Every structure is written in C-alpha cells, then in structure tokens.
XYZ file of C-alpha atoms in Angstrom:
415
model
C -28.525 -41.037 -48.857
C -26.749 -43.025 -51.684
C -23.310 -44.162 -50.769
C -20.852 -44.123 -53.608
C -17.670 -46.251 -53.439
C -14.743 -44.908 -54.930
C -11.395 -46.370 -55.149
C -8.016 -44.183 -55.938
C -4.940 -45.623 -57.557
C -1.586 -44.274 -59.718
C 1.984 -44.280 -59.282
C 4.055 -43.019 -56.645
C 4.200 -39.611 -56.015
C 1.242 -38.908 -58.729
C -0.713 -37.142 -55.832
C -3.742 -39.573 -54.713
C -3.321 -38.713 -50.617
C -3.596 -34.991 -51.754
C -6.458 -35.064 -54.018
C -8.385 -36.941 -51.664
C -7.489 -34.279 -49.184
C -8.542 -31.499 -51.313
C -12.042 -32.965 -51.769
C -12.205 -33.367 -48.115
C -10.960 -29.586 -47.662
C -13.101 -28.242 -50.524
C -16.572 -30.223 -49.102
C -15.896 -28.614 -45.414
C -15.316 -32.451 -44.302
C -12.432 -31.399 -42.079
C -12.546 -30.650 -38.232
C -10.925 -27.618 -36.811
C -8.874 -29.261 -34.528
C -7.518 -31.692 -37.430
C -6.897 -28.565 -39.670
C -4.582 -27.219 -37.078
C -2.856 -30.289 -36.503
C -2.398 -30.416 -40.202
C -0.705 -26.970 -40.075
C 1.459 -27.574 -37.365
C 2.362 -31.081 -39.036
C 3.360 -29.334 -42.120
C 5.371 -26.765 -40.529
C 7.598 -29.709 -38.772
C 8.388 -30.903 -42.277
C 9.564 -27.618 -43.273
C 6.707 -26.612 -45.613
C 5.238 -23.504 -46.364
C 1.794 -24.804 -47.319
C -0.667 -27.119 -45.635
C 0.108 -30.550 -46.928
C -3.222 -32.433 -47.265
C -1.891 -35.732 -47.981
C -1.182 -36.110 -44.220
C -4.982 -36.613 -43.837
C -5.060 -40.077 -45.396
C -1.274 -41.287 -44.841
C -2.037 -42.162 -41.202
C 0.506 -44.733 -40.752
C 4.257 -43.518 -39.024
C 6.257 -45.189 -42.286
C 3.714 -43.282 -44.463
C 4.239 -40.199 -42.846
C 8.165 -40.509 -42.998
C 8.375 -41.751 -46.636
C 5.777 -39.669 -48.108
C 4.305 -42.845 -49.534
C 0.824 -45.130 -49.155
C 1.276 -48.206 -47.812
C -2.120 -49.336 -45.977
C -5.787 -48.836 -47.551
C -7.094 -45.979 -45.811
C -11.053 -45.556 -46.115
C -12.073 -41.857 -46.024
C -15.904 -40.717 -45.456
C -17.150 -37.351 -46.293
C -20.821 -36.181 -47.905
C -22.444 -33.657 -49.893
C -25.850 -32.527 -49.367
C -26.881 -35.166 -51.929
C -24.501 -38.093 -51.506
C -22.241 -39.830 -49.079
C -18.666 -41.102 -50.248
C -16.325 -43.677 -49.132
C -12.911 -43.425 -50.801
C -10.250 -46.417 -50.669
C -6.803 -44.756 -50.744
C -4.833 -47.347 -52.169
C -0.878 -47.810 -52.391
C 0.932 -46.860 -55.831
C 3.926 -49.063 -55.180
C 4.199 -52.255 -57.488
C 4.752 -54.332 -54.395
C 1.469 -53.272 -52.831
C -0.722 -54.178 -55.718
C -2.499 -56.682 -53.860
C -3.726 -53.619 -51.307
C -5.118 -52.018 -54.532
C -7.090 -55.035 -55.309
C -8.672 -55.206 -52.044
C -9.246 -51.551 -52.114
C -11.113 -51.347 -55.111
C -13.010 -54.777 -54.973
C -16.228 -52.998 -53.768
C -15.695 -49.465 -55.683
C -18.383 -48.107 -58.191
C -15.719 -45.722 -59.372
C -12.162 -46.023 -59.933
C -9.943 -42.995 -59.954
C -6.651 -43.329 -61.764
C -4.427 -40.234 -61.393
C -1.760 -39.748 -64.051
C 1.294 -37.227 -63.322
C 1.202 -35.044 -66.170
C 4.732 -34.549 -66.342
C 5.481 -38.553 -66.798
C 2.107 -39.403 -68.503
C 1.287 -43.243 -68.840
C 3.830 -45.823 -66.538
C 3.570 -49.447 -65.958
C 1.555 -48.874 -62.648
C -0.876 -46.990 -64.881
C -1.324 -50.244 -66.841
C -1.464 -52.325 -63.721
C -4.171 -50.193 -62.091
C -6.182 -50.003 -65.194
C -5.985 -53.582 -65.689
C -7.238 -54.260 -62.420
C -10.273 -52.017 -62.752
C -11.508 -53.632 -65.803
C -10.767 -57.132 -64.297
C -13.197 -56.165 -61.540
C -15.390 -54.376 -63.877
C -15.693 -51.384 -62.041
C -18.507 -49.242 -64.081
C -17.124 -45.673 -64.184
C -13.367 -44.847 -64.783
C -12.334 -41.626 -64.116
C -8.714 -40.503 -65.334
C -7.292 -37.499 -63.241
C -4.460 -36.106 -65.179
C -2.980 -34.547 -62.155
C 0.040 -31.653 -61.499
C -1.328 -29.707 -64.400
C 0.130 -26.976 -62.901
C 3.773 -28.136 -63.587
C 3.462 -28.497 -66.826
C 1.795 -24.802 -67.548
C -1.644 -25.950 -67.630
C -0.961 -27.283 -71.428
C -3.746 -28.401 -73.249
C -1.547 -30.262 -75.643
C -0.017 -32.378 -72.883
C -3.325 -33.419 -71.551
C -4.462 -34.265 -74.991
C -1.538 -36.604 -75.729
C -2.097 -38.381 -72.509
C -5.624 -39.135 -73.248
C -4.637 -40.055 -76.587
C -1.837 -42.598 -74.934
C -4.926 -43.714 -72.606
C -7.241 -44.448 -75.557
C -4.838 -47.267 -76.395
C -5.218 -49.174 -73.428
C -9.015 -48.864 -73.719
C -8.858 -50.243 -76.941
C -7.156 -53.504 -75.497
C -9.451 -54.158 -72.410
C -12.123 -56.709 -72.133
C -14.478 -55.103 -70.332
C -15.908 -52.730 -73.049
C -18.942 -51.281 -70.885
C -16.756 -49.174 -68.698
C -17.425 -45.387 -68.781
C -14.224 -43.198 -68.886
C -13.973 -39.818 -68.189
C -10.752 -37.837 -68.614
C -10.350 -34.548 -66.097
C -7.339 -32.409 -66.150
C -6.607 -31.265 -62.397
C -4.492 -29.716 -59.964
C -4.820 -31.478 -56.651
C -2.145 -29.402 -54.502
C -4.130 -25.758 -55.739
C -7.691 -27.502 -55.680
C -8.356 -26.704 -59.511
C -11.075 -28.790 -61.291
C -11.384 -30.936 -58.154
C -14.406 -29.262 -56.578
C -14.011 -26.156 -58.013
C -13.300 -24.517 -61.476
C -10.638 -21.589 -62.020
C -9.296 -19.781 -64.925
C -6.197 -21.752 -65.054
C -7.605 -24.536 -67.181
C -10.398 -22.410 -69.261
C -9.625 -24.489 -72.114
C -11.593 -27.410 -70.443
C -15.337 -27.407 -70.409
C -16.101 -30.457 -68.959
C -17.090 -31.256 -65.032
C -15.080 -31.064 -62.200
C -14.048 -34.198 -60.206
C -16.930 -33.486 -57.631
C -19.446 -32.418 -60.240
C -18.967 -35.519 -62.125
C -18.906 -38.030 -59.055
C -22.282 -36.151 -57.779
C -23.909 -37.173 -61.288
C -22.878 -41.002 -61.592
C -25.894 -43.082 -61.330
C -25.804 -46.481 -60.403
C -28.214 -48.964 -58.995
C -28.172 -48.902 -55.401
C -30.528 -51.712 -54.816
C -28.590 -54.207 -57.072
C -32.047 -55.154 -58.716
C -30.446 -56.629 -62.121
C -28.634 -59.386 -60.405
C -29.990 -62.720 -59.254
C -31.198 -63.001 -55.789
C -28.777 -64.771 -53.522
C -28.977 -65.302 -49.983
C -26.285 -66.870 -48.065
C -27.780 -68.204 -44.479
C -25.308 -67.249 -41.623
C -27.444 -68.856 -38.863
C -30.365 -70.200 -37.759
C -32.729 -68.310 -35.735
C -34.695 -70.417 -32.749
C -35.591 -67.967 -29.825
C -37.342 -70.949 -27.947
C -38.864 -68.643 -25.854
C -42.739 -68.395 -24.668
C -43.439 -65.544 -26.959
C -41.923 -66.968 -30.315
C -41.491 -70.796 -29.341
C -42.120 -72.100 -32.628
C -40.174 -69.300 -34.182
C -37.845 -70.542 -36.950
C -35.611 -67.787 -39.442
C -32.479 -67.875 -41.415
C -30.377 -64.782 -40.401
C -27.931 -63.286 -43.196
C -27.171 -60.608 -45.792
C -28.746 -60.396 -48.956
C -25.386 -60.757 -51.391
C -27.328 -59.767 -54.546
C -30.714 -59.135 -56.197
C -33.884 -58.866 -54.051
C -36.336 -60.931 -52.478
C -39.836 -60.074 -51.847
C -42.636 -61.866 -49.582
C -44.209 -64.307 -51.089
C -41.164 -65.377 -53.500
C -40.556 -69.165 -54.364
C -37.162 -70.030 -53.117
C -35.053 -73.110 -53.417
C -32.458 -74.012 -50.647
C -29.170 -75.155 -51.751
C -27.662 -77.789 -51.716
C -30.782 -80.214 -50.545
C -32.917 -78.688 -53.507
C -35.938 -77.928 -51.156
C -38.556 -75.308 -51.914
C -40.758 -73.022 -50.129
C -42.305 -69.794 -50.230
C -41.024 -66.628 -48.119
C -43.204 -66.042 -45.301
C -41.922 -62.795 -44.021
C -38.899 -60.721 -43.848
C -37.850 -58.905 -40.434
C -35.363 -56.644 -39.422
C -35.013 -56.057 -35.941
C -38.898 -55.484 -34.711
C -40.382 -54.550 -38.472
C -41.442 -56.726 -40.951
C -40.437 -55.482 -44.493
C -42.327 -56.148 -48.119
C -38.904 -56.948 -49.634
C -34.894 -57.114 -48.926
C -32.517 -55.948 -51.340
C -28.782 -56.635 -51.664
C -26.408 -55.450 -48.695
C -29.517 -55.737 -46.309
C -29.227 -57.847 -43.103
C -32.333 -59.895 -42.351
C -34.280 -62.804 -40.996
C -36.231 -64.753 -43.572
C -39.073 -67.238 -42.517
C -40.523 -69.792 -44.706
C -43.837 -71.361 -45.009
C -42.360 -74.744 -44.718
C -40.147 -76.363 -42.534
C -37.464 -77.092 -44.944
C -33.531 -78.216 -44.024
C -31.164 -75.291 -44.091
C -28.569 -74.514 -41.806
C -25.322 -71.883 -42.028
C -23.477 -72.394 -45.195
C -26.549 -73.125 -47.282
C -28.200 -70.619 -49.782
C -31.506 -69.249 -50.408
C -32.103 -68.744 -54.522
C -35.310 -67.830 -55.973
C -36.338 -70.689 -58.369
C -36.173 -68.985 -61.877
C -32.243 -68.225 -61.293
C -30.335 -71.115 -59.570
C -26.419 -70.855 -59.501
C -24.617 -73.719 -60.649
C -23.291 -75.924 -57.888
C -19.384 -76.044 -59.459
C -16.729 -78.586 -58.099
C -14.209 -77.212 -60.583
C -13.660 -73.486 -61.006
C -11.688 -71.530 -63.541
C -11.234 -68.083 -62.368
C -8.630 -65.238 -62.285
C -6.303 -64.392 -59.209
C -4.224 -62.013 -58.033
C -1.682 -63.689 -55.873
C -0.898 -61.828 -52.559
C 1.466 -64.160 -50.640
C 5.653 -64.189 -50.712
C 5.466 -68.015 -51.022
C 4.792 -69.124 -54.470
C 1.517 -70.842 -55.728
C 2.231 -74.027 -57.420
C -0.048 -76.539 -59.183
C -0.943 -79.276 -56.883
C -1.020 -77.396 -53.569
C -4.448 -77.590 -51.478
C -6.086 -74.503 -49.899
C -8.921 -73.435 -48.355
C -11.558 -71.452 -50.731
C -13.577 -69.133 -48.616
C -16.696 -68.098 -50.868
C -19.159 -65.814 -48.921
C -19.563 -67.555 -45.525
C -18.520 -70.854 -47.091
C -14.906 -72.462 -46.555
C -14.329 -75.442 -48.706
C -11.009 -77.424 -49.363
C -9.609 -76.793 -52.975
C -6.977 -77.948 -54.872
C -4.924 -76.104 -57.455
C -5.253 -78.480 -60.779
C -3.065 -76.157 -63.283
C -1.910 -72.668 -63.693
C -3.362 -71.768 -67.211
C -1.487 -68.565 -67.751
C 0.019 -65.450 -66.132
C -0.764 -62.144 -67.138
C 1.723 -59.497 -68.243
C -0.509 -56.521 -67.475
C 1.333 -54.045 -69.586
C 0.920 -55.743 -72.854
C -2.190 -57.924 -71.786
C -0.577 -61.142 -72.982
C -1.432 -64.507 -71.484
C 1.910 -65.977 -70.597
C 1.241 -69.972 -71.057
C 3.710 -72.452 -69.342
C 4.120 -70.923 -66.069
C 4.700 -73.252 -63.067
C 4.349 -70.730 -60.395
C 3.036 -67.703 -59.808
C 4.771 -65.320 -57.460
C 3.763 -62.082 -55.239
C 1.499 -59.738 -57.213
C 0.912 -61.614 -60.178
C -2.421 -62.051 -62.006
C -3.484 -65.013 -63.917
C -5.721 -67.677 -64.594
C -5.887 -71.271 -62.653
C -8.295 -74.251 -62.344
C -9.230 -75.311 -58.519
C -11.090 -78.392 -57.873
C -13.403 -78.606 -54.666
C -14.094 -80.887 -51.898
C -17.491 -79.807 -52.169
C -19.825 -77.998 -54.629
C -19.788 -73.857 -54.295
C -22.941 -72.262 -55.363
C -21.192 -69.660 -57.171
C -21.913 -67.453 -60.298
C -19.373 -66.199 -63.184
C -18.105 -62.828 -61.577
C -19.375 -61.032 -64.969
C -22.615 -61.706 -64.473
C -22.734 -61.344 -60.474
C -19.786 -59.833 -58.750
C -21.301 -60.321 -55.512
C -21.535 -64.024 -55.775
C -18.519 -64.850 -58.408
C -15.503 -64.006 -56.098
C -13.379 -65.646 -53.466
C -10.430 -65.787 -51.557
C -7.685 -68.531 -51.128
C -6.254 -69.013 -47.494
C -3.311 -71.136 -46.462
C -4.798 -73.640 -43.993
C -1.424 -73.879 -42.036
C -1.081 -70.135 -41.150
C -4.620 -69.138 -42.147
C -3.209 -66.340 -44.260
C -4.943 -65.075 -47.015
C -2.939 -66.137 -50.212
C -5.066 -64.833 -53.334
C -8.357 -62.980 -54.247
C -10.243 -64.467 -57.424
C -12.790 -64.251 -59.736
C -14.986 -66.980 -61.535
C -14.615 -66.769 -65.149
C-alpha cells in the first residue's frame, strides 16, 4: 500500500499528541495491553479520562512536563493506506526537531488552539512547511469544544491564516482548514452533530484522499553509488554492479547514463534486487545496477540520465536552519554531507537571517544562533552534484557537520 508521511506541528498545548492518539484510537491501531496501560497511567495522573497524548510522549521528561521534546514517529494504517506521523515539538527551542521531522513529509498538520488563534510558533511552523515545499497543508483548528464550537471563531482564524498564505513564497501548496476537537474525536475520524455547520471532510477522510507521486516520476533520475559489488565467486566471477538507493526519479533497463564526476557514459544492462531482475527502479528503491561497459565509478559517484545532468557546484547558496548552541560565523569550515558524499565547505558569507513572523530578510548579520533560519553562501573543496531544492528536493538538501565533534549543526536546501 501507499505510505503517506505526515508531520504535525503547533505551539505548546495545542493538542498534537492528543490528536495523534485519537487517530490511532479511532482507527483501532492501539493494542489492548497498551490501552490498559494508558488507562492506568491516566488514573495515576488523577485524570477522569484516558489521556491519549501519553501514546506519543514517550520520554519521562515529556510525561512529567506534559510537553513534546523529541520527534516521535508513529505508524498506523487503514484498509487503503499506511501512515507515518512525525510528532514534532511545539517549543521554539526545539524548532530544529520540527525541521528534521518534517523533512520527508508530504502533508503538514498545523494545529491552532481555537482560544488563542495564530501565535508566533504558527508563523514559524508555516514558514518551515513552505520552505520545505510540503505539498499539502492541513490547518486543524483544535479545542473547538472550548469555544462552544463557534463558527465565527473558526472563520476568524481562517481569515487570519489567509494573510500568512498571501506572503508565502511557495504558492503551489494546497491548504485545507478543518475544525476539530481532538479530546472528543470530533472531525478527526468521525463526524458528530456538534460542528454541523462544517460540511467538509474529517481529517482522516482528507488524508485518505490526498494524492501524491509515490514513484517520484516527475523529478530527474539520481542514483548515488554506495558501494561496488564484486563477489569474485565462481558463479559471479566477472560480476560488477553498483549498489545504492535511487534518490529521485526512475531508471529503466537500456537507459543511457553518465557517471559523475568522470563523465563516462554507458547503458543500464540490468537492475537487480536480491535475486530478482527488475525492468525499472524508482525513487527510494535499493537496487544494484550493472552497465554494458566497464566504466570507472566508485562510492560517492552518481549515475544520472544523460538528458538531465545536475550542475557540479563548488559554490552553493542555500537556506539553512542553524541547530547548534555555538553560533555560525562567516569564515568557519564545516563538513558538508550531501547524500553519501562528505566534503569540506567554508562559509563565505551570511546573506541574511529571516524573521519568520514578518518574513523580512535581516541583512548585515555577522552570525546565526540556535534555530535561526537564513541564507548563506558556501565554498566546497570538491564539486557537489546537487539540484536546486525547488526542482528536486531529494537531491537538493544537505547537512553541515562540525568536523571536530561530529555534531550536526545545520540542515540546508539549495536555492
């Protein structure tokens, strides 16, 4: 079945964990023993109801404080589709966790407390969803039960959010507004009479009908080589194949390819997976590709189709989210990890830092602090075979690593 990846976000106490727990409960995805443990844990907390948020708040600190700190990945399914949900934190100091949790999502769920309306974190999370070009955005106006299911209040929040949409750089995003009460399960998976003025789909109905390109056929074909397979056995004495995972697009047997950086050309002879031979390989599939010619390719090289070759870049301009306590300063050197390639990169300059509440570019900044988002220019020691993120997200993103302590300090997207 298709797998839909979802990232949840919102401010503190907007009900993200409860919403996810409700989805699991309403789709019968919670085992009986876990339900009994939830009942017991809720009683220990002095609650007269089952606290479904405890399903995802797995860390002791999360349960004690009633907040989400870590990114939890939750899996459930319906008869038609499988789902992976990244439950990301709402606190501003955990923005870096939200970025990593949303990096592979096709749908972004932004929760808004019906009492509070749009807050600073709403701006931040919407900006990140737009920056990562997540194609579907669902704005769940939660806790409608605490505003007497007011249609006027819901409409006011929708109107306020429309002003954010007007300033977004990514205009192709589909946006849906749904009034819900995650505590009582209203409009999550079932419809009740409390919000009878709303005629749209429930959250689960909407997620069930979202369409997306599972095989990633519209993006250019990219195959980073992870290893060269040379069994040297009697049966496979002359076998030489290139193993890896298709980053984007698709390859067919017979396609003319070029190996980067050497520029040598050949054609795909076979595409193999375990003991099977496939006619084609699509994005996210791990395969072994053999070629008709003996060309010089090794780990870190990339196979691409000859009709769409990525630019070999030694200077990169990118949007980044800074994720380290120690500030980023121009002139410092880091390790840039793009796919399986790791090269040295020097920060040439900080172009600007973005105010995520006003979307203004603040120029003239000399550094970037924890959770800051902005644009920088990097110079790499060796060429990087990357696409612009807007054209091919799978081959247009990277991370920066501190070469002395091996800490991931930033995530970036090429612009």
